[in-house]
Amino acid sequence: MKELLLADVPFRFDGRLWLEGPTDRFMGVGRLQLLEHIAVLGSISQAAKAMQMSYKRAWDLVASMNAQVRTPLVQTQTGGKRGGGASLTPAGQQVVAEFQALQARFQAFLAAETARLNG
Amino acid sequence: MKELLLADVPFRFDGRLWLEGPTDRFMGVGRLQLLEHIAVLGSISQAAKAMQMSYKRAWDLVASMNAQVRTPLVQTQTGGKRGGGASLTPAGQQVVAEFQALQARFQAFLAAETARLNG
DNA sequence: GGTCGTTATATTTGTCCGGATATAACCCTG
DNA sequence: CAGGGTTATATCCGGACAAATATAACGACC
Protein backbone atom coordinates (compact mmCIF):
# COMPACT_ATOMS: atom_id res chain seq x y z
CA MET A 1 0.00 0.00 0.00
CA LYS A 2 1.85 3.04 1.15
CA GLU A 3 2.42 6.54 -0.01
CA LEU A 4 1.42 5.94 -3.60
CA LEU A 5 -2.13 5.00 -2.84
CA LEU A 6 -3.20 6.47 0.44
CA ALA A 7 -3.51 9.91 1.89
CA ASP A 8 -0.78 11.31 4.10
CA VAL A 9 -2.67 10.60 7.28
CA PRO A 10 -1.68 7.15 8.48
CA PHE A 11 -4.24 4.40 8.21
CA ARG A 12 -4.49 2.07 11.16
CA PHE A 13 -5.29 -1.58 11.26
CA ASP A 14 -7.93 -2.55 13.72
CA GLY A 15 -9.85 -5.72 14.40
CA ARG A 16 -11.93 -7.79 16.68
CA LEU A 17 -12.01 -11.42 17.51
CA TRP A 18 -14.42 -13.46 19.48
CA LEU A 19 -15.43 -16.95 20.45
CA GLU A 20 -18.65 -18.08 18.86
CA GLY A 21 -20.89 -20.61 20.57
CA PRO A 22 -23.45 -22.86 18.90
CA THR A 23 -26.29 -20.38 19.33
CA ASP A 24 -24.85 -16.94 19.98
CA ARG A 25 -21.59 -15.28 20.82
CA PHE A 26 -19.79 -16.55 23.88
CA MET A 27 -16.84 -14.27 24.46
CA GLY A 28 -15.61 -11.00 23.03
CA VAL A 29 -13.92 -7.81 24.13
CA GLY A 30 -17.11 -6.29 25.53
CA ARG A 31 -17.97 -9.39 27.51
CA LEU A 32 -14.39 -9.65 28.72
CA GLN A 33 -14.42 -6.08 30.01
CA LEU A 34 -17.71 -6.73 31.72
CA LEU A 35 -16.28 -9.74 33.53
CA GLU A 36 -13.24 -7.75 34.55
CA HIS A 37 -15.42 -5.02 36.01
CA ILE A 38 -17.59 -7.52 37.85
CA ALA A 39 -14.50 -9.09 39.36
CA VAL A 40 -13.32 -5.73 40.66
CA LEU A 41 -16.61 -4.17 41.72
CA GLY A 42 -18.48 -7.24 42.93
CA SER A 43 -21.74 -6.25 41.28
CA ILE A 44 -23.36 -6.41 37.87
CA SER A 45 -25.05 -3.05 38.28
CA GLN A 46 -21.86 -1.35 39.43
CA ALA A 47 -19.97 -2.89 36.52
CA ALA A 48 -22.62 -1.71 34.08
CA LYS A 49 -22.52 1.79 35.49
CA ALA A 50 -18.74 1.92 35.28
CA MET A 51 -18.93 0.98 31.59
CA GLN A 52 -21.90 3.29 30.97
CA MET A 53 -23.79 0.24 29.87
CA SER A 54 -27.43 -0.30 30.71
CA TYR A 55 -28.03 -2.79 33.48
CA LYS A 56 -30.33 -4.76 31.22
CA ARG A 57 -27.61 -5.24 28.63
CA ALA A 58 -25.08 -6.25 31.24
CA TRP A 59 -27.46 -8.73 32.79
CA ASP A 60 -28.35 -10.15 29.39
CA LEU A 61 -24.67 -10.67 28.59
CA VAL A 62 -24.02 -12.43 31.88
CA ALA A 63 -27.05 -14.65 31.37
CA SER A 64 -25.87 -15.47 27.84
CA MET A 65 -22.42 -16.47 29.02
CA ASN A 66 -23.63 -18.51 31.97
CA ALA A 67 -26.12 -20.33 29.77
CA GLN A 68 -23.39 -21.59 27.47
CA VAL A 69 -21.16 -23.33 29.98
CA ARG A 70 -21.51 -26.18 32.43
CA THR A 71 -20.37 -24.21 35.44
CA PRO A 72 -21.34 -20.53 35.36
CA LEU A 73 -18.70 -17.85 34.97
CA VAL A 74 -20.52 -15.44 37.26
CA GLN A 75 -22.30 -16.32 40.45
CA THR A 76 -24.89 -13.94 41.81
CA GLN A 77 -26.59 -13.39 45.13
CA THR A 78 -29.90 -11.58 45.46
CA GLY A 79 -30.59 -9.82 48.70
CA GLY A 80 -28.34 -10.11 51.69
CA LYS A 81 -25.32 -8.05 52.50
CA ARG A 82 -25.36 -4.78 50.58
CA GLY A 83 -28.48 -6.04 48.84
CA GLY A 84 -26.71 -8.66 46.82
CA GLY A 85 -23.77 -8.93 44.48
CA ALA A 86 -21.95 -10.89 41.84
CA SER A 87 -18.50 -12.41 41.55
CA LEU A 88 -16.45 -14.53 39.20
CA THR A 89 -16.27 -18.26 39.73
CA PRO A 90 -12.91 -20.03 39.25
CA ALA A 91 -14.17 -20.97 35.79
CA GLY A 92 -14.88 -17.31 35.13
CA GLN A 93 -11.45 -16.28 36.31
CA GLN A 94 -9.85 -18.85 34.04
CA VAL A 95 -11.83 -17.71 31.00
CA VAL A 96 -10.86 -14.11 31.69
CA ALA A 97 -7.19 -15.01 31.96
CA GLU A 98 -7.18 -17.06 28.77
CA PHE A 99 -9.04 -14.50 26.75
CA GLN A 100 -6.80 -11.72 27.98
CA ALA A 101 -3.81 -13.69 26.77
CA LEU A 102 -5.47 -14.24 23.42
CA GLN A 103 -6.15 -10.54 23.11
CA ALA A 104 -2.49 -9.82 23.77
CA ARG A 105 -1.42 -12.18 20.99
CA PHE A 106 -3.93 -10.57 18.66
CA GLN A 107 -2.58 -7.12 19.44
CA ALA A 108 0.88 -8.38 18.58
CA PHE A 109 -0.40 -9.68 15.26
CA LEU A 110 -2.00 -6.31 14.58
CA ALA A 111 1.20 -4.49 15.44
CA ALA A 112 3.19 -6.71 13.09
CA GLU A 113 0.78 -6.03 10.25
CA THR A 114 0.85 -2.32 10.91
CA ALA A 115 4.62 -2.40 10.75
CA ARG A 116 4.44 -4.23 7.44
CA LEU A 117 2.02 -1.63 6.15
CA ASN A 118 4.21 1.33 6.99
CA GLY A 119 7.57 -0.31 6.31
CA MET B 1 -10.48 -23.45 28.32
CA LYS B 2 -11.62 -26.76 26.93
CA GLU B 3 -13.66 -29.62 28.20
CA LEU B 4 -13.83 -28.49 31.77
CA LEU B 5 -15.55 -25.25 31.09
CA LEU B 6 -17.42 -25.35 27.84
CA ALA B 7 -20.23 -27.38 26.44
CA ASP B 8 -19.57 -30.34 24.20
CA VAL B 9 -20.38 -28.45 21.04
CA PRO B 10 -17.14 -26.93 19.78
CA PHE B 11 -16.76 -23.21 20.07
CA ARG B 12 -15.01 -21.60 17.17
CA PHE B 13 -12.94 -18.47 16.92
CA ASP B 14 -13.99 -15.83 14.50
CA GLY B 15 -12.84 -12.31 13.85
CA ARG B 16 -12.65 -9.35 11.58
CA LEU B 17 -9.99 -6.91 10.73
CA TRP B 18 -10.04 -3.74 8.78
CA LEU B 19 -8.09 -0.69 7.81
CA GLU B 20 -9.30 2.46 9.47
CA GLY B 21 -8.89 5.82 7.79
CA PRO B 22 -8.85 9.22 9.50
CA THR B 23 -12.60 9.72 9.15
CA ASP B 24 -14.26 6.39 8.49
CA ARG B 25 -13.38 2.83 7.58
CA PHE B 26 -11.30 2.37 4.47
CA MET B 27 -11.08 -1.36 3.84
CA GLY B 28 -12.73 -4.46 5.26
CA VAL B 29 -14.03 -7.81 4.16
CA GLY B 30 -17.29 -6.40 2.82
CA ARG B 31 -15.55 -3.70 0.84
CA LEU B 32 -13.03 -6.22 -0.44
CA GLN B 33 -15.74 -8.54 -1.70
CA LEU B 34 -17.46 -5.62 -3.34
CA LEU B 35 -14.29 -4.67 -5.20
CA GLU B 36 -13.80 -8.27 -6.28
CA HIS B 37 -17.32 -8.42 -7.68
CA ILE B 38 -16.91 -5.11 -9.48
CA ALA B 39 -13.71 -6.38 -11.06
CA VAL B 40 -15.49 -9.47 -12.39
CA LEU B 41 -18.86 -8.00 -13.33
CA GLY B 42 -17.83 -4.57 -14.52
CA SER B 43 -20.68 -2.79 -12.80
CA ILE B 44 -21.55 -1.50 -9.35
CA SER B 45 -25.20 -2.44 -9.68
CA GLN B 46 -24.39 -5.95 -10.90
CA ALA B 47 -21.92 -6.40 -8.05
CA ALA B 48 -24.51 -5.23 -5.54
CA LYS B 49 -27.11 -7.59 -6.92
CA ALA B 50 -24.71 -10.52 -6.84
CA MET B 51 -24.04 -9.80 -3.15
CA GLN B 52 -27.72 -9.12 -2.42
CA MET B 53 -26.65 -5.70 -1.31
CA SER B 54 -28.67 -2.61 -2.04
CA TYR B 55 -27.25 -0.41 -4.78
CA LYS B 56 -27.28 2.52 -2.40
CA ARG B 57 -25.02 0.73 0.04
CA ALA B 58 -22.66 -0.44 -2.67
CA TRP B 59 -22.41 3.00 -4.15
CA ASP B 60 -21.85 4.56 -0.72
CA LEU B 61 -19.01 2.15 -0.05
CA VAL B 62 -17.34 2.87 -3.38
CA ALA B 63 -17.67 6.60 -2.81
CA SER B 64 -16.19 6.23 0.67
CA MET B 65 -13.19 4.30 -0.59
CA ASN B 66 -12.53 6.60 -3.52
CA ALA B 67 -12.77 9.65 -1.29
CA GLN B 68 -9.97 8.41 0.95
CA VAL B 69 -7.22 7.91 -1.62
CA ARG B 70 -5.38 10.09 -4.07
CA THR B 71 -6.13 7.95 -7.10
CA PRO B 72 -9.54 6.24 -6.99
CA LEU B 73 -9.82 2.49 -6.63
CA VAL B 74 -12.88 2.30 -8.86
CA GLN B 75 -13.45 4.25 -12.02
CA THR B 76 -16.96 4.65 -13.30
CA GLN B 77 -18.57 5.62 -16.54
CA THR B 78 -22.10 6.97 -16.79
CA GLY B 79 -23.97 6.34 -19.99
CA GLY B 80 -22.31 4.88 -23.03
CA LYS B 81 -22.00 1.26 -23.99
CA ARG B 82 -24.39 -0.89 -21.93
CA GLY B 83 -25.44 2.26 -20.13
CA GLY B 84 -22.23 2.64 -18.22
CA GLY B 85 -20.06 0.57 -15.94
CA ALA B 86 -17.32 0.44 -13.37
CA SER B 87 -13.90 -1.16 -13.17
CA LEU B 88 -10.90 -1.33 -10.87
CA THR B 89 -7.99 1.00 -11.44
CA PRO B 90 -4.45 -0.36 -11.03
CA ALA B 91 -4.50 1.16 -7.57
CA GLY B 92 -7.71 -0.71 -6.84
CA GLN B 93 -6.25 -3.97 -8.09
CA GLN B 94 -3.22 -3.49 -5.88
CA VAL B 95 -5.32 -2.78 -2.81
CA VAL B 96 -7.40 -5.89 -3.49
CA ALA B 97 -4.31 -8.06 -3.81
CA GLU B 98 -2.70 -6.73 -0.64
CA PHE B 99 -5.82 -7.04 1.43
CA GLN B 100 -6.45 -10.54 0.18
CA ALA B 101 -2.98 -11.49 1.35
CA LEU B 102 -3.62 -9.89 4.72
CA GLN B 103 -6.84 -11.82 5.06
CA ALA B 104 -4.98 -15.03 4.37
CA ARG B 105 -2.47 -14.30 7.12
CA PHE B 106 -5.29 -13.48 9.47
CA GLN B 107 -7.02 -16.76 8.71
CA ALA B 108 -3.78 -18.53 9.52
CA PHE B 109 -3.63 -16.72 12.85
CA LEU B 110 -7.19 -17.75 13.56
CA ALA B 111 -6.46 -21.34 12.68
CA ALA B 112 -3.45 -21.40 15.00
CA GLU B 113 -5.54 -20.03 17.86
CA THR B 114 -8.27 -22.53 17.22
CA ALA B 115 -5.71 -25.32 17.34
CA ARG B 116 -4.42 -23.99 20.63
CA LEU B 117 -7.97 -23.91 21.96
CA ASN B 118 -8.75 -27.50 21.07
CA GLY B 119 -5.29 -28.93 21.65
C1' DG C 1 -39.95 -5.39 60.84
C1' DG C 2 -38.39 -1.57 57.92
C1' DT C 3 -34.54 -0.30 55.02
C1' DC C 4 -31.41 -0.85 51.41
C1' DG C 5 -29.06 -2.07 47.18
C1' DT C 6 -29.04 -5.60 44.33
C1' DT C 7 -30.69 -9.32 41.15
C1' DA C 8 -34.28 -10.56 37.98
C1' DT C 9 -37.61 -9.56 34.37
C1' DA C 10 -41.17 -7.31 31.50
C1' DT C 11 -42.61 -3.45 28.89
C1' DT C 12 -42.25 0.77 26.66
C1' DT C 13 -39.69 4.28 24.34
C1' DG C 14 -36.24 5.88 21.25
C1' DT C 15 -32.78 5.95 17.86
C1' DC C 16 -30.14 4.79 14.03
C1' DC C 17 -28.94 2.36 9.94
C1' DG C 18 -30.22 0.17 5.85
C1' DG C 19 -33.62 -0.76 2.32
C1' DA C 20 -36.90 0.86 -0.76
C1' DT C 21 -38.22 4.19 -3.85
C1' DA C 22 -37.92 7.98 -7.14
C1' DT C 23 -35.67 10.67 -10.50
C1' DA C 24 -32.23 12.94 -13.20
C1' DA C 25 -28.14 12.71 -16.12
C1' DC C 26 -25.40 10.36 -19.18
C1' DC C 27 -24.08 8.60 -23.85
C1' DC C 28 -23.42 4.63 -26.92
C1' DT C 29 -26.33 2.00 -30.08
C1' DG C 30 -29.64 0.98 -33.39
C1' DC D 1 -33.50 10.76 -32.12
C1' DA D 2 -35.59 7.46 -29.15
C1' DG D 3 -34.19 3.52 -26.19
C1' DG D 4 -31.79 1.25 -22.69
C1' DG D 5 -29.04 0.25 -18.68
C1' DT D 6 -26.09 2.38 -15.66
C1' DT D 7 -24.25 5.95 -12.54
C1' DA D 8 -25.51 9.51 -9.30
C1' DT D 9 -28.28 11.46 -5.57
C1' DA D 10 -32.13 12.72 -2.49
C1' DT D 11 -35.87 11.35 0.36
C1' DC D 12 -38.92 8.42 2.87
C1' DC D 13 -39.99 4.54 5.72
C1' DG D 14 -39.61 0.47 8.69
C1' DG D 15 -37.40 -2.90 11.52
C1' DA D 16 -33.77 -4.19 14.57
C1' DC D 17 -31.46 -3.18 18.48
C1' DA D 18 -30.30 -0.37 22.57
C1' DA D 19 -31.84 2.41 26.23
C1' DA D 20 -35.02 3.87 29.57
C1' DT D 21 -38.51 2.81 32.72
C1' DA D 22 -41.13 0.01 35.98
C1' DT D 23 -41.66 -3.46 39.40
C1' DA D 24 -41.15 -7.58 42.09
C1' DA D 25 -38.33 -10.54 45.02
C1' DC D 26 -34.65 -11.22 47.94
C1' DG D 27 -32.17 -11.43 52.42
C1' DA D 28 -28.63 -9.48 55.69
C1' DC D 29 -28.46 -5.80 58.91
C1' DC D 30 -29.77 -2.48 62.24
JSON list of N, CA and C in Angstrom, two decimals, chain A residues 13-15 23 25-27 32-33 37 39 44 50 59 65 70-71 78 84 93 106 112-113 119:
[
{"chain": "A", "resi": 13, "resn": "PHE", "atom": "N", "xyz": [-4.58, -0.31, 11.20]},
{"chain": "A", "resi": 13, "resn": "PHE", "atom": "CA", "xyz": [-5.29, -1.58, 11.26]},
{"chain": "A", "resi": 13, "resn": "PHE", "atom": "C", "xyz": [-6.03, -1.68, 12.58]},
{"chain": "A", "resi": 14, "resn": "ASP", "atom": "N", "xyz": [-7.19, -2.27, 12.50]},
{"chain": "A", "resi": 14, "resn": "ASP", "atom": "CA", "xyz": [-7.93, -2.55, 13.72]},
{"chain": "A", "resi": 14, "resn": "ASP", "atom": "C", "xyz": [-8.68, -3.85, 13.50]},
{"chain": "A", "resi": 15, "resn": "GLY", "atom": "N", "xyz": [-9.15, -4.45, 14.56]},
{"chain": "A", "resi": 15, "resn": "GLY", "atom": "CA", "xyz": [-9.85, -5.72, 14.40]},
{"chain": "A", "resi": 15, "resn": "GLY", "atom": "C", "xyz": [-10.48, -6.18, 15.69]},
{"chain": "A", "resi": 23, "resn": "THR", "atom": "N", "xyz": [-25.11, -21.21, 19.58]},
{"chain": "A", "resi": 23, "resn": "THR", "atom": "CA", "xyz": [-26.29, -20.38, 19.33]},
{"chain": "A", "resi": 23, "resn": "THR", "atom": "C", "xyz": [-25.90, -18.92, 19.12]},
{"chain": "A", "resi": 25, "resn": "ARG", "atom": "N", "xyz": [-22.96, -15.55, 20.45]},
{"chain": "A", "resi": 25, "resn": "ARG", "atom": "CA", "xyz": [-21.59, -15.28, 20.82]},
{"chain": "A", "resi": 25, "resn": "ARG", "atom": "C", "xyz": [-21.34, -15.68, 22.27]},
{"chain": "A", "resi": 26, "resn": "PHE", "atom": "N", "xyz": [-20.12, -16.18, 22.51]},
{"chain": "A", "resi": 26, "resn": "PHE", "atom": "CA", "xyz": [-19.79, -16.55, 23.88]},
{"chain": "A", "resi": 26, "resn": "PHE", "atom": "C", "xyz": [-18.86, -15.54, 24.53]},
{"chain": "A", "resi": 27, "resn": "MET", "atom": "N", "xyz": [-17.80, -15.18, 23.84]},
{"chain": "A", "resi": 27, "resn": "MET", "atom": "CA", "xyz": [-16.84, -14.27, 24.46]},
{"chain": "A", "resi": 27, "resn": "MET", "atom": "C", "xyz": [-16.31, -13.29, 23.44]},
{"chain": "A", "resi": 32, "resn": "LEU", "atom": "N", "xyz": [-15.58, -9.55, 27.88]},
{"chain": "A", "resi": 32, "resn": "LEU", "atom": "CA", "xyz": [-14.39, -9.65, 28.72]},
{"chain": "A", "resi": 32, "resn": "LEU", "atom": "C", "xyz": [-14.30, -8.46, 29.68]},
{"chain": "A", "resi": 33, "resn": "GLN", "atom": "N", "xyz": [-14.47, -7.27, 29.15]},
{"chain": "A", "resi": 33, "resn": "GLN", "atom": "CA", "xyz": [-14.42, -6.08, 30.01]},
{"chain": "A", "resi": 33, "resn": "GLN", "atom": "C", "xyz": [-15.48, -6.14, 31.10]},
{"chain": "A", "resi": 37, "resn": "HIS", "atom": "N", "xyz": [-14.81, -6.00, 35.11]},
{"chain": "A", "resi": 37, "resn": "HIS", "atom": "CA", "xyz": [-15.42, -5.02, 36.01]},
{"chain": "A", "resi": 37, "resn": "HIS", "atom": "C", "xyz": [-16.17, -5.72, 37.14]},
{"chain": "A", "resi": 39, "resn": "ALA", "atom": "N", "xyz": [-15.48, -8.55, 38.43]},
{"chain": "A", "resi": 39, "resn": "ALA", "atom": "CA", "xyz": [-14.50, -9.09, 39.36]},
{"chain": "A", "resi": 39, "resn": "ALA", "atom": "C", "xyz": [-14.01, -8.02, 40.33]},
{"chain": "A", "resi": 44, "resn": "ILE", "atom": "N", "xyz": [-23.05, -6.61, 39.29]},
{"chain": "A", "resi": 44, "resn": "ILE", "atom": "CA", "xyz": [-23.36, -6.41, 37.87]},
{"chain": "A", "resi": 44, "resn": "ILE", "atom": "C", "xyz": [-23.75, -4.96, 37.62]},
{"chain": "A", "resi": 50, "resn": "ALA", "atom": "N", "xyz": [-20.13, 1.53, 35.56]},
{"chain": "A", "resi": 50, "resn": "ALA", "atom": "CA", "xyz": [-18.74, 1.92, 35.28]},
{"chain": "A", "resi": 50, "resn": "ALA", "atom": "C", "xyz": [-18.46, 1.91, 33.78]},
{"chain": "A", "resi": 59, "resn": "TRP", "atom": "N", "xyz": [-26.85, -7.51, 32.26]},
{"chain": "A", "resi": 59, "resn": "TRP", "atom": "CA", "xyz": [-27.46, -8.73, 32.79]},
{"chain": "A", "resi": 59, "resn": "TRP", "atom": "C", "xyz": [-27.69, -9.75, 31.67]},
{"chain": "A", "resi": 65, "resn": "MET", "atom": "N", "xyz": [-23.66, -15.73, 28.77]},
{"chain": "A", "resi": 65, "resn": "MET", "atom": "CA", "xyz": [-22.42, -16.47, 29.02]},
{"chain": "A", "resi": 65, "resn": "MET", "atom": "C", "xyz": [-22.67, -17.65, 29.94]},
{"chain": "A", "resi": 70, "resn": "ARG", "atom": "N", "xyz": [-21.02, -25.26, 31.39]},
{"chain": "A", "resi": 70, "resn": "ARG", "atom": "CA", "xyz": [-21.51, -26.18, 32.43]},
{"chain": "A", "resi": 70, "resn": "ARG", "atom": "C", "xyz": [-21.56, -25.49, 33.77]},
{"chain": "A", "resi": 71, "resn": "THR", "atom": "N", "xyz": [-20.42, -24.96, 34.18]},
{"chain": "A", "resi": 71, "resn": "THR", "atom": "CA", "xyz": [-20.37, -24.21, 35.44]},
{"chain": "A", "resi": 71, "resn": "THR", "atom": "C", "xyz": [-20.33, -22.73, 35.11]},
{"chain": "A", "resi": 78, "resn": "THR", "atom": "N", "xyz": [-28.87, -12.62, 45.32]},
{"chain": "A", "resi": 78, "resn": "THR", "atom": "CA", "xyz": [-29.90, -11.58, 45.46]},
{"chain": "A", "resi": 78, "resn": "THR", "atom": "C", "xyz": [-30.21, -11.39, 46.92]},
{"chain": "A", "resi": 84, "resn": "GLY", "atom": "N", "xyz": [-27.03, -7.60, 47.78]},
{"chain": "A", "resi": 84, "resn": "GLY", "atom": "CA", "xyz": [-26.71, -8.66, 46.82]},
{"chain": "A", "resi": 84, "resn": "GLY", "atom": "C", "xyz": [-25.36, -8.41, 46.20]},
{"chain": "A", "resi": 93, "resn": "GLN", "atom": "N", "xyz": [-12.80, -16.84, 36.23]},
{"chain": "A", "resi": 93, "resn": "GLN", "atom": "CA", "xyz": [-11.45, -16.28, 36.31]},
{"chain": "A", "resi": 93, "resn": "GLN", "atom": "C", "xyz": [-10.53, -16.89, 35.24]},
{"chain": "A", "resi": 106, "resn": "PHE", "atom": "N", "xyz": [-3.29, -11.22, 19.80]},
{"chain": "A", "resi": 106, "resn": "PHE", "atom": "CA", "xyz": [-3.93, -10.57, 18.66]},
{"chain": "A", "resi": 106, "resn": "PHE", "atom": "C", "xyz": [-3.37, -9.17, 18.47]},
{"chain": "A", "resi": 112, "resn": "ALA", "atom": "N", "xyz": [2.30, -6.22, 14.15]},
{"chain": "A", "resi": 112, "resn": "ALA", "atom": "CA", "xyz": [3.19, -6.71, 13.09]},
{"chain": "A", "resi": 112, "resn": "ALA", "atom": "C", "xyz": [2.66, -6.30, 11.72]},
{"chain": "A", "resi": 113, "resn": "GLU", "atom": "N", "xyz": [1.37, -6.40, 11.54]},
{"chain": "A", "resi": 113, "resn": "GLU", "atom": "CA", "xyz": [0.78, -6.03, 10.25]},
{"chain": "A", "resi": 113, "resn": "GLU", "atom": "C", "xyz": [0.88, -4.53, 10.00]},
{"chain": "A", "resi": 119, "resn": "GLY", "atom": "N", "xyz": [6.14, -0.08, 6.60]},
{"chain": "A", "resi": 119, "resn": "GLY", "atom": "CA", "xyz": [7.57, -0.31, 6.31]},
{"chain": "A", "resi": 119, "resn": "GLY", "atom": "C", "xyz": [7.94, -0.09, 4.86]}
]
